[in-house]
PDB file of C-alpha atoms in Angstrom:
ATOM      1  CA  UNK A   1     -14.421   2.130  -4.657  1.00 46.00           C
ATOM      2  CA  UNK A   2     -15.288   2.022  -8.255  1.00 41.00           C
ATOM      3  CA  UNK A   3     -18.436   4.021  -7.363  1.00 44.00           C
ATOM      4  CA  UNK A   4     -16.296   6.645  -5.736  1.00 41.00           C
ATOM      5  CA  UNK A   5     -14.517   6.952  -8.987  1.00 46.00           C
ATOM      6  CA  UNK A   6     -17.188   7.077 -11.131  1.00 38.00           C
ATOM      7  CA  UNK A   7     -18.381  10.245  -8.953  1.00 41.00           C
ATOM      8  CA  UNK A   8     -14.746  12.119  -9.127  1.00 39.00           C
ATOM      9  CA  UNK A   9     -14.634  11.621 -13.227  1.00 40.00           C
ATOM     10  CA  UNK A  10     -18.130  12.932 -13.430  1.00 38.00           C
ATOM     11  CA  UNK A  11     -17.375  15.836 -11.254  1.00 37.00           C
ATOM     12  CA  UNK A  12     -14.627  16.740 -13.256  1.00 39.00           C
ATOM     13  CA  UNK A  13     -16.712  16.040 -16.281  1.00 38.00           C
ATOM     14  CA  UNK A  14     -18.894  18.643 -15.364  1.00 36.00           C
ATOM     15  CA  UNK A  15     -18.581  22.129 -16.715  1.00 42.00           C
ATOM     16  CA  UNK A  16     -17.455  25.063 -14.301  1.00 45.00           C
ATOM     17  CA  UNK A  17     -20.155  27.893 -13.566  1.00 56.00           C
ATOM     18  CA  UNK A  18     -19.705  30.698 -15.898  1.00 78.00           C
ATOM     19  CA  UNK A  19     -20.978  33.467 -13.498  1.00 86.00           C
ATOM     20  CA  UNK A  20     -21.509  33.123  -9.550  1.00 91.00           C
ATOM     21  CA  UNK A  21     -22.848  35.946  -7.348  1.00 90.00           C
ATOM     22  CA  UNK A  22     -20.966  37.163  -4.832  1.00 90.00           C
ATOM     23  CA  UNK A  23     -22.767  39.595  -2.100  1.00 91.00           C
ATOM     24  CA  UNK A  24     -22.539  41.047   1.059  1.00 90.00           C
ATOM     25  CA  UNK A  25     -25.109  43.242   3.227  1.00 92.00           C
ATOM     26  CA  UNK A  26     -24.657  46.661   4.918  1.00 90.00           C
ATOM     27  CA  UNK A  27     -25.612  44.743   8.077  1.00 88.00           C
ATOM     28  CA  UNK A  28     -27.289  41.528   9.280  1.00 87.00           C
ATOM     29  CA  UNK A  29     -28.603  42.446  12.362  1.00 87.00           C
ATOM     30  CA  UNK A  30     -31.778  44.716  12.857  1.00 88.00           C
ATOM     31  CA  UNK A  31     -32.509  45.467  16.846  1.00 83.00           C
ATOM     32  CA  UNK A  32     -35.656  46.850  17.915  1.00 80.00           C
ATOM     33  CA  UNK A  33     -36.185  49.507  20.365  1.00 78.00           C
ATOM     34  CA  UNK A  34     -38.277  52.000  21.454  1.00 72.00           C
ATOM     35  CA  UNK A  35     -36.831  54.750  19.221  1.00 77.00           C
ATOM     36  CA  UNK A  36     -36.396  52.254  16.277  1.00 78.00           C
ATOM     37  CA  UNK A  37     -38.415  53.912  13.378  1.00 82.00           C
ATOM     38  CA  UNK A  38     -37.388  51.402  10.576  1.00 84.00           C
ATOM     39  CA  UNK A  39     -33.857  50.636   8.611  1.00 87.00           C
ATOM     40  CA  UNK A  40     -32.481  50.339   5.593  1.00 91.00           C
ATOM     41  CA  UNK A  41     -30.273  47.433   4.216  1.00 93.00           C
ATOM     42  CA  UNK A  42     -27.711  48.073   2.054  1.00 95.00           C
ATOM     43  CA  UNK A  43     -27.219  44.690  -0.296  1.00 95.00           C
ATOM     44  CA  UNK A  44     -24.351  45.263  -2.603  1.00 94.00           C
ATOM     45  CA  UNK A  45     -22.190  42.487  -4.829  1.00 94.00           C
ATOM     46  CA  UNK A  46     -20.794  41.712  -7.898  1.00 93.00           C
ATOM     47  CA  UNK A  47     -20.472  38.753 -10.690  1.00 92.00           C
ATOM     48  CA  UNK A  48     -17.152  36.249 -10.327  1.00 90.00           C
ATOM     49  CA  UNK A  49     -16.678  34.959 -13.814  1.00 85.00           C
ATOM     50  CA  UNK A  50     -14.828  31.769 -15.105  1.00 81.00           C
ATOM     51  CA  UNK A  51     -15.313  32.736 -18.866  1.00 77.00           C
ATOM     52  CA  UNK A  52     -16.074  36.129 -20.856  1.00 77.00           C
ATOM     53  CA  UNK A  53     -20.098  36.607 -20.376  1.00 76.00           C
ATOM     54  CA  UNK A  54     -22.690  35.733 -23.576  1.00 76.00           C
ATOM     55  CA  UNK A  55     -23.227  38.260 -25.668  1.00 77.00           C
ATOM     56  CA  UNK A  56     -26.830  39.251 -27.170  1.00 75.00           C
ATOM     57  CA  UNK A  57     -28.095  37.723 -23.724  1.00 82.00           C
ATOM     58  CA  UNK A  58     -28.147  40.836 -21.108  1.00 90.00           C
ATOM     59  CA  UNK A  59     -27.571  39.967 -17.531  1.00 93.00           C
ATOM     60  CA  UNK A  60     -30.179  40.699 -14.632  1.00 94.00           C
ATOM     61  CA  UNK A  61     -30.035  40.778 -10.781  1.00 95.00           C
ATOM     62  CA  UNK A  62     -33.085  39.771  -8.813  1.00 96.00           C
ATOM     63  CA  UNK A  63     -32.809  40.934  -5.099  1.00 96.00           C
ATOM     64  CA  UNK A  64     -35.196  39.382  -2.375  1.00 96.00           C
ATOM     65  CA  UNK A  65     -35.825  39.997   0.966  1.00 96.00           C
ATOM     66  CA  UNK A  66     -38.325  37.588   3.157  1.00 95.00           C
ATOM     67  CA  UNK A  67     -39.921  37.899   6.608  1.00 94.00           C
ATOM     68  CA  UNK A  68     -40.694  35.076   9.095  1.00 93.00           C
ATOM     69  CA  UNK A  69     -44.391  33.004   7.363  1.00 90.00           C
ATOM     70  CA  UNK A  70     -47.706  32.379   9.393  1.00 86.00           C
ATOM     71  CA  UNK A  71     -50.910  32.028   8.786  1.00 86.00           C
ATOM     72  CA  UNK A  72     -53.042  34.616   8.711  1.00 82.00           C
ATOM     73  CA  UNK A  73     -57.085  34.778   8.774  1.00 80.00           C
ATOM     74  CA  UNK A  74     -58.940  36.543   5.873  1.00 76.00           C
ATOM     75  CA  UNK A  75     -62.393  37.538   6.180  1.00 72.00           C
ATOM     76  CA  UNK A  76     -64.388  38.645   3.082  1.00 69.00           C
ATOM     77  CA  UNK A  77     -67.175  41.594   4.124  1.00 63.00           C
ATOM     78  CA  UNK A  78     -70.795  41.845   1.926  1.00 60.00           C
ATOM     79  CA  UNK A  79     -73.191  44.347   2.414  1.00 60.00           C
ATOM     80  CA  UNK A  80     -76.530  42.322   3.937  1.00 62.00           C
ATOM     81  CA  UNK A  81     -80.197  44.815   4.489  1.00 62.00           C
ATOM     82  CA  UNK A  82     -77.968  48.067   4.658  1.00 61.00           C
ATOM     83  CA  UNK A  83     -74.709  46.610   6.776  1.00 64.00           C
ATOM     84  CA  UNK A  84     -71.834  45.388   5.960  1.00 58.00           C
ATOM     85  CA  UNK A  85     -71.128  42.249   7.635  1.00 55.00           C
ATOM     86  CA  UNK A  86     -68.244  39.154   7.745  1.00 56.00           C
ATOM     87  CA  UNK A  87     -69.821  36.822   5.166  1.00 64.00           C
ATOM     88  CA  UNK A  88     -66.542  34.239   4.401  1.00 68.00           C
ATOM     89  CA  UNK A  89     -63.353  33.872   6.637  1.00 72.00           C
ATOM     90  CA  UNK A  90     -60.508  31.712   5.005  1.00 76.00           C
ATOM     91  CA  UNK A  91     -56.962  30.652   6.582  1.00 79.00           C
ATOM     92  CA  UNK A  92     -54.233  31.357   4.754  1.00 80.00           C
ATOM     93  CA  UNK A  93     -51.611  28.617   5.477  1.00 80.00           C
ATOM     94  CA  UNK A  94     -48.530  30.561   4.653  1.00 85.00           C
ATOM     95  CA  UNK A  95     -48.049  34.354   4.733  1.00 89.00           C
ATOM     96  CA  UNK A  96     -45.018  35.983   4.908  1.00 93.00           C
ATOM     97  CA  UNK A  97     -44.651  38.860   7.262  1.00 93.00           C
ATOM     98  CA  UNK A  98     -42.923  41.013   5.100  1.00 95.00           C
ATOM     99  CA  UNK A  99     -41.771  40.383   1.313  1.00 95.00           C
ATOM    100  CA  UNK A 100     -39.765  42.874  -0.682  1.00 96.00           C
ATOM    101  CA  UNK A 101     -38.207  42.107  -4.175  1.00 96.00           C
ATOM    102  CA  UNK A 102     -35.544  44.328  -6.140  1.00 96.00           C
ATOM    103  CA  UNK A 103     -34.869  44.138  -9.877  1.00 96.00           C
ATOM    104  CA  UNK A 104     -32.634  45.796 -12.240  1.00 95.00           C
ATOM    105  CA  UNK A 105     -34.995  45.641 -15.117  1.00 94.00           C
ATOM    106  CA  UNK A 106     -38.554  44.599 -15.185  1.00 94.00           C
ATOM    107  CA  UNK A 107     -40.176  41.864 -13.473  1.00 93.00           C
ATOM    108  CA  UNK A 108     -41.230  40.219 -16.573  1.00 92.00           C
ATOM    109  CA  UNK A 109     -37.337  40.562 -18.105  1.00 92.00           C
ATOM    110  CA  UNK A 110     -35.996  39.405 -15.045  1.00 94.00           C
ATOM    111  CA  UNK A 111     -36.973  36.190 -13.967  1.00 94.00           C
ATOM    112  CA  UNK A 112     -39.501  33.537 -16.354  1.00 94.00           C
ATOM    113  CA  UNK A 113     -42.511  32.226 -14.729  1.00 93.00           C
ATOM    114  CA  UNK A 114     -40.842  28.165 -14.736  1.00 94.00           C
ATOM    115  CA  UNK A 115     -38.065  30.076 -12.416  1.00 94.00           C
ATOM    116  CA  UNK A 116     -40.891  31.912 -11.066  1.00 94.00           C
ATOM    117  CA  UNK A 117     -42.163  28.853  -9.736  1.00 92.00           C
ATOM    118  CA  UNK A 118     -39.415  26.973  -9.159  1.00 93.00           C
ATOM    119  CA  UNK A 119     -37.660  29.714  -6.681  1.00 93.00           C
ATOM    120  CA  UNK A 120     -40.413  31.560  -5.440  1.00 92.00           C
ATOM    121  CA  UNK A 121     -39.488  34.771  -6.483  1.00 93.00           C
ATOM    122  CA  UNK A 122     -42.848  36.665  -6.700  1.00 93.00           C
ATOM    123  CA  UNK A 123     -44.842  38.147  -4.146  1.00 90.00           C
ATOM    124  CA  UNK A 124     -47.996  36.126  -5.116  1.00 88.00           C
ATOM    125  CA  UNK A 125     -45.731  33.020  -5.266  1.00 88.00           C
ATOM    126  CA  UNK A 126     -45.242  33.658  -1.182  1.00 86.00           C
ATOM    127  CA  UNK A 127     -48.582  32.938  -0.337  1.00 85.00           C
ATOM    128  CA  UNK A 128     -49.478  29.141   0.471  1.00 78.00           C
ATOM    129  CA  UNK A 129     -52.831  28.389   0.170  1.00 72.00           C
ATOM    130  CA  UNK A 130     -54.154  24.844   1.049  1.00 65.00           C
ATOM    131  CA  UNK A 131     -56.353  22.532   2.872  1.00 57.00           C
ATOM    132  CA  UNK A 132     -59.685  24.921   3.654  1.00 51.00           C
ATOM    133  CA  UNK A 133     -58.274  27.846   1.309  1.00 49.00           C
ATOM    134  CA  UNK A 134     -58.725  25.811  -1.737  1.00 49.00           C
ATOM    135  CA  UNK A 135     -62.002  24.533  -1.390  1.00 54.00           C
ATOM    136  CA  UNK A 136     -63.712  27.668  -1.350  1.00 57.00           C
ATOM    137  CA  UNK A 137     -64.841  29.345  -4.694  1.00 59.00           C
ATOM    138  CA  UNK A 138     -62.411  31.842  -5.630  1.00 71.00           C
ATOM    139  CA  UNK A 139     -59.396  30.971  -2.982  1.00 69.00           C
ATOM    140  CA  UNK A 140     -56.600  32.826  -4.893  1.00 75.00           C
ATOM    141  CA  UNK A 141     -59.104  36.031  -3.927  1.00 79.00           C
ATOM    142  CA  UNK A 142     -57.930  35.669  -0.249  1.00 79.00           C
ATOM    143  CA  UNK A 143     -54.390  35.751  -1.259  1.00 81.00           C
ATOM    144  CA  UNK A 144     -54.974  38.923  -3.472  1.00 85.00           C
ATOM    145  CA  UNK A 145     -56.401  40.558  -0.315  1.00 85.00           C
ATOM    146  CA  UNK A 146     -53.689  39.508   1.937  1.00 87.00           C
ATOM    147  CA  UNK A 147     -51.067  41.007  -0.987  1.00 89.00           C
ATOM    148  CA  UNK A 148     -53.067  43.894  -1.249  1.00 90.00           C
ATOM    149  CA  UNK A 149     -53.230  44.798   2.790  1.00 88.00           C
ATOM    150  CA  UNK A 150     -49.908  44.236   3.217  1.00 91.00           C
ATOM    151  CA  UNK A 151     -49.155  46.133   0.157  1.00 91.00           C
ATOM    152  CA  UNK A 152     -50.686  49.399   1.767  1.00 90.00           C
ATOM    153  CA  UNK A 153     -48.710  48.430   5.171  1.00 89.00           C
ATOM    154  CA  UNK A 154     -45.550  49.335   3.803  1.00 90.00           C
ATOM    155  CA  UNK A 155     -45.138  44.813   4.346  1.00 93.00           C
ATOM    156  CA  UNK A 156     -44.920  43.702   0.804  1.00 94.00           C
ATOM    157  CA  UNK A 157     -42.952  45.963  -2.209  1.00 93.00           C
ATOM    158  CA  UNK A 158     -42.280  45.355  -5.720  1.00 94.00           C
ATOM    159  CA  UNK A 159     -39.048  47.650  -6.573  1.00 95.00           C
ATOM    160  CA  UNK A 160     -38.576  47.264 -10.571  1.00 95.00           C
ATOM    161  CA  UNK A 161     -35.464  48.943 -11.789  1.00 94.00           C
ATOM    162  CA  UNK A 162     -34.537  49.315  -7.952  1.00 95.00           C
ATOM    163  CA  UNK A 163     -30.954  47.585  -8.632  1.00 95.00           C
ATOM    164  CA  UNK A 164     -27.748  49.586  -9.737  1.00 95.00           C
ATOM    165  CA  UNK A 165     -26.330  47.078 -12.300  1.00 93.00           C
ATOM    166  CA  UNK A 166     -22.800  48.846 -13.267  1.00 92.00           C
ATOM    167  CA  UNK A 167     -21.053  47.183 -16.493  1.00 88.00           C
ATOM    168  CA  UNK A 168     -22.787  43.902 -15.682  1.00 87.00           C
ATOM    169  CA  UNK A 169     -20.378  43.291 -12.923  1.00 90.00           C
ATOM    170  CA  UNK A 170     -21.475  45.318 -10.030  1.00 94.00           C
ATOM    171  CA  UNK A 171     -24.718  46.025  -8.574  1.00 95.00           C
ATOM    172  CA  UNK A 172     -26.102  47.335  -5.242  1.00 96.00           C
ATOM    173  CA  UNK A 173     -29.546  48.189  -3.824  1.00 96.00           C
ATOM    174  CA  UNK A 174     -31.354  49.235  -0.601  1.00 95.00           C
ATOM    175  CA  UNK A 175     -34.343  47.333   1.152  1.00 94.00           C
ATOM    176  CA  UNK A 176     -35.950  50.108   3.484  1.00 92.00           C
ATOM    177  CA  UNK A 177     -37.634  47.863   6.435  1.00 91.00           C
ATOM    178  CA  UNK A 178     -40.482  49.322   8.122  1.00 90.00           C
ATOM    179  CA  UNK A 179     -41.195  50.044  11.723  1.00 87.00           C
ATOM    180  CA  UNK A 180     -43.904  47.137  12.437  1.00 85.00           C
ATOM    181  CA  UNK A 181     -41.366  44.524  11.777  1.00 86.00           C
ATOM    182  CA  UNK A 182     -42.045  41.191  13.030  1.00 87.00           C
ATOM    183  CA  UNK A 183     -38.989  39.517  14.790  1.00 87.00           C
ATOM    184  CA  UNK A 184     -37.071  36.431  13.284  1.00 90.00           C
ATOM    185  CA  UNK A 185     -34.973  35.774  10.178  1.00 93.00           C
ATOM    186  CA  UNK A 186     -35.445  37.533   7.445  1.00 95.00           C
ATOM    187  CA  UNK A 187     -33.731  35.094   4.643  1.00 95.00           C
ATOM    188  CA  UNK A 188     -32.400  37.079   1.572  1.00 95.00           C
ATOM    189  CA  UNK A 189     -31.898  35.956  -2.002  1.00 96.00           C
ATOM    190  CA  UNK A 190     -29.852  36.928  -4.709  1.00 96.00           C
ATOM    191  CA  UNK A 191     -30.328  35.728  -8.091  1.00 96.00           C
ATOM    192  CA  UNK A 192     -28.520  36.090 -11.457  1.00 94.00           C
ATOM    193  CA  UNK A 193     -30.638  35.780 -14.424  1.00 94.00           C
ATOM    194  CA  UNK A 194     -30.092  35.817 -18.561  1.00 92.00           C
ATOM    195  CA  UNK A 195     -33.657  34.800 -20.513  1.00 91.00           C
ATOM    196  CA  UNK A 196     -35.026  34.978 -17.510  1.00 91.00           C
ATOM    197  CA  UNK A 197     -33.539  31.629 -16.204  1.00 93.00           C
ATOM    198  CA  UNK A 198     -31.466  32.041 -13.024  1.00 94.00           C
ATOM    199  CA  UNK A 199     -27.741  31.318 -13.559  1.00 91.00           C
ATOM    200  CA  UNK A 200     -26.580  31.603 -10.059  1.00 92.00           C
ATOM    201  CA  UNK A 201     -27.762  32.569  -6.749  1.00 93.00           C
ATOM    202  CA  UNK A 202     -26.866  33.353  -3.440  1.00 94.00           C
ATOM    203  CA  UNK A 203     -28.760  33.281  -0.236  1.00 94.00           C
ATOM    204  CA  UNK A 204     -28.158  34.998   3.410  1.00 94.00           C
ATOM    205  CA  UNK A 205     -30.331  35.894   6.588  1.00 94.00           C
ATOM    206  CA  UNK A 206     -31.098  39.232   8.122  1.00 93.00           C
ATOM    207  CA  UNK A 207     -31.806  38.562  12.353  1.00 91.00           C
ATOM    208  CA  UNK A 208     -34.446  40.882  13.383  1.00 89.00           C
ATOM    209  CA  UNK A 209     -34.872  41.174  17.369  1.00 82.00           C
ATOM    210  CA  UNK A 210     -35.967  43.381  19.936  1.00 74.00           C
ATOM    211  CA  UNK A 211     -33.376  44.320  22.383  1.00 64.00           C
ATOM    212  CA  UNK A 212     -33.456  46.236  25.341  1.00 57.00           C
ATOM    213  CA  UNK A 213     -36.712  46.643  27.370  1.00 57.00           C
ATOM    214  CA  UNK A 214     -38.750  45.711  24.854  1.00 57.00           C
ATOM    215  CA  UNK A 215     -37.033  42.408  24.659  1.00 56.00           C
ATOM    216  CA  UNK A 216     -37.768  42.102  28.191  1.00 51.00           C
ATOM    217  CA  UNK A 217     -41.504  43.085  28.074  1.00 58.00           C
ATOM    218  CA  UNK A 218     -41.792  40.698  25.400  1.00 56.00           C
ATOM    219  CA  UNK A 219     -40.583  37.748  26.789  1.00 58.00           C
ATOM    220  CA  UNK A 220     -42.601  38.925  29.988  1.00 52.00           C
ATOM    221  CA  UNK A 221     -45.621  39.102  28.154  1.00 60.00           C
ATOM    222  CA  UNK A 222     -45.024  35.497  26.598  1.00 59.00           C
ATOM    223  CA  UNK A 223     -43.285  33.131  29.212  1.00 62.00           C
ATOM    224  CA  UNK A 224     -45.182  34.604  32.569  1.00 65.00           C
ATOM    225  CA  UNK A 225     -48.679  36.549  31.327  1.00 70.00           C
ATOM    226  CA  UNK A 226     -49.993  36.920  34.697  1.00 69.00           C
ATOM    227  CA  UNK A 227     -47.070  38.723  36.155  1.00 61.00           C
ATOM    228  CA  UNK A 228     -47.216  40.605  32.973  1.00 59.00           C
ATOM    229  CA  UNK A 229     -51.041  41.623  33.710  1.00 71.00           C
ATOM    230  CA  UNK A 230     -50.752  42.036  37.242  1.00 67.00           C
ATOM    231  CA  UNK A 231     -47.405  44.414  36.996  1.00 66.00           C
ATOM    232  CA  UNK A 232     -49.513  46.171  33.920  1.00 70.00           C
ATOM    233  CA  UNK A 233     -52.558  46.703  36.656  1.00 73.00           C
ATOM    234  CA  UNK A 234     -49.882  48.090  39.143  1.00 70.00           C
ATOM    235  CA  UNK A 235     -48.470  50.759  36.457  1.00 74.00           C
ATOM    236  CA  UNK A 236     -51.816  51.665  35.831  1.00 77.00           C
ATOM    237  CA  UNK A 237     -53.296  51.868  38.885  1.00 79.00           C
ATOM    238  CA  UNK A 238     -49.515  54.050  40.257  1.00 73.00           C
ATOM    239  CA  UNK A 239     -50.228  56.409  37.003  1.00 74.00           C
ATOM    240  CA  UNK A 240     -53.607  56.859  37.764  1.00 75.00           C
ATOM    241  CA  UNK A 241     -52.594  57.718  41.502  1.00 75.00           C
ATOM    242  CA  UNK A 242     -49.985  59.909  40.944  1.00 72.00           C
ATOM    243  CA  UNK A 243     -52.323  61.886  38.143  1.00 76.00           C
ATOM    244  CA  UNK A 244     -54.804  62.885  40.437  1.00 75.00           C
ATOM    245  CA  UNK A 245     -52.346  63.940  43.014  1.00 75.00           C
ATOM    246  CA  UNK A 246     -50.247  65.780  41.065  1.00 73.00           C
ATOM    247  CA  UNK A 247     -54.203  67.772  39.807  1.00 71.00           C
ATOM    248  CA  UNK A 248     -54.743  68.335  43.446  1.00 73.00           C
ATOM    249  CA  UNK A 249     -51.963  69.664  44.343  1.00 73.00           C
ATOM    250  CA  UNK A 250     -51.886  72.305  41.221  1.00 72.00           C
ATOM    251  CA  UNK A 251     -55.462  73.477  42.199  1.00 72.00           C
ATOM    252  CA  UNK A 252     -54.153  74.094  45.830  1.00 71.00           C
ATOM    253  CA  UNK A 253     -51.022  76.047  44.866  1.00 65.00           C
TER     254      UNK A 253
END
């Protein structure tokens, strides 16, 4: 009992938060079809305040979108008597799918490189190298690559000055997701930041799925793979048939 109490009167003790984030999305469901060409996510919110905000110390917004993490293999390609060939192949543990982050100011106003590393926030702070990774020579190379690739993809953005901040109480910014999205949840962060340091944050998930007959292909493809191959060999084989008869009958006519 006395424990309990000491745990109420240091609650109360504690100081409310001065700012908390308060957000919403345009939507939180993607579905994937054969006409889907890519979306765009509206992320929109504003700043709940207990007290009147600091002054000299300018407010920031931080916006983060994540794909579903695997590992992915990175080879590293040398030029040996005139060819270029494989000459190192490295697993990276942890890469995520797709990684997008939003800021209403500059990266390096926006967030500190403690927070940096404490949250995550940065795309090179996504990648998870270990075991085999780090004993080669230059492991953070891999990474770089796998940044780099997925850069060019469309997979991984850096949007600086992407989010509307309006009288440091409102903000709102769009995350355009590509075509080649992978399915799963997509978790989304929201931070608040003054001096860099995050103040608050808030923290949702985006469900990306095929629907449809792609959803049913997909499983197909996954759960039975040999009535998958053989009904693939049928569609080919009834395409292939109905080609040539179709040519036939167009040179007899």
């Amino acid at each position: 009992m006395l424990r309990v109490c000491l745990a109420l009167l240091t609650l109360i003790a504690l100081p409310a938060k001065a700012e908390v984030v308060v957000a919403g999305l345009s939507q939180n469901r993607v579905s994937i079809t054969a006409t889907f060409v890519g979306s765009e996510i509206l992320i929109f919110g504003a700043v709940k305040r207990d007290a009147p905000p600091p002054e000299g110390d300018p407010l920031r917004v931080v916006v983060v979108v994540e794909g579903p993490s695997g590992p992915i293999t990175v080879r590293r390609k040398a030029k040996r008597y005139g060819i270029w060939v494989n000459t190192d192949a490295v697993v990276v543990d942890q890469a995520p799918s797709f990684y997008a982050v939003a800021t209403s100011a500059s990266l390096r106003e926006s967030i500190s490189q403690i927070d940096d590393l404490r949250h995550d926030i940065t795309i090179p702070q996504a990648i998870r190298l270990v075991g085999e990774a780090t004993e080669t020579v230059n492991p953070r190379d891999f990474a770089d690559a796998v940044v780099r690739i997925r850069t060019e993809a469309g997979l991984y953005n850096l949007q600086e000055g992407a989010v509307e901040l309006v009288e440091d109480t409102l903000f709102n910014t769009r995350i355009a997701l590509p075509a080649n999205l992978t399915e799963g949840e997509y978790r989304t962060r929201i931070y608040l930041t003054r001096g860099g340091y995050v103040a608050s944050q808030y923290e949702t998930v985006i469900n990306v799925q095929k629907v449809g007959l792609e959803r049913w292909v997909f499983n197909l493809a996954h759960e039975q793979p040999l009535v998958y191959g053989l009904l693939s060999l049928f569609i080919a084989i009834a395409a292939g048939w109905g080609a040539s008869t179709a040519f036939r009958m167009l040179l007899r006519s």
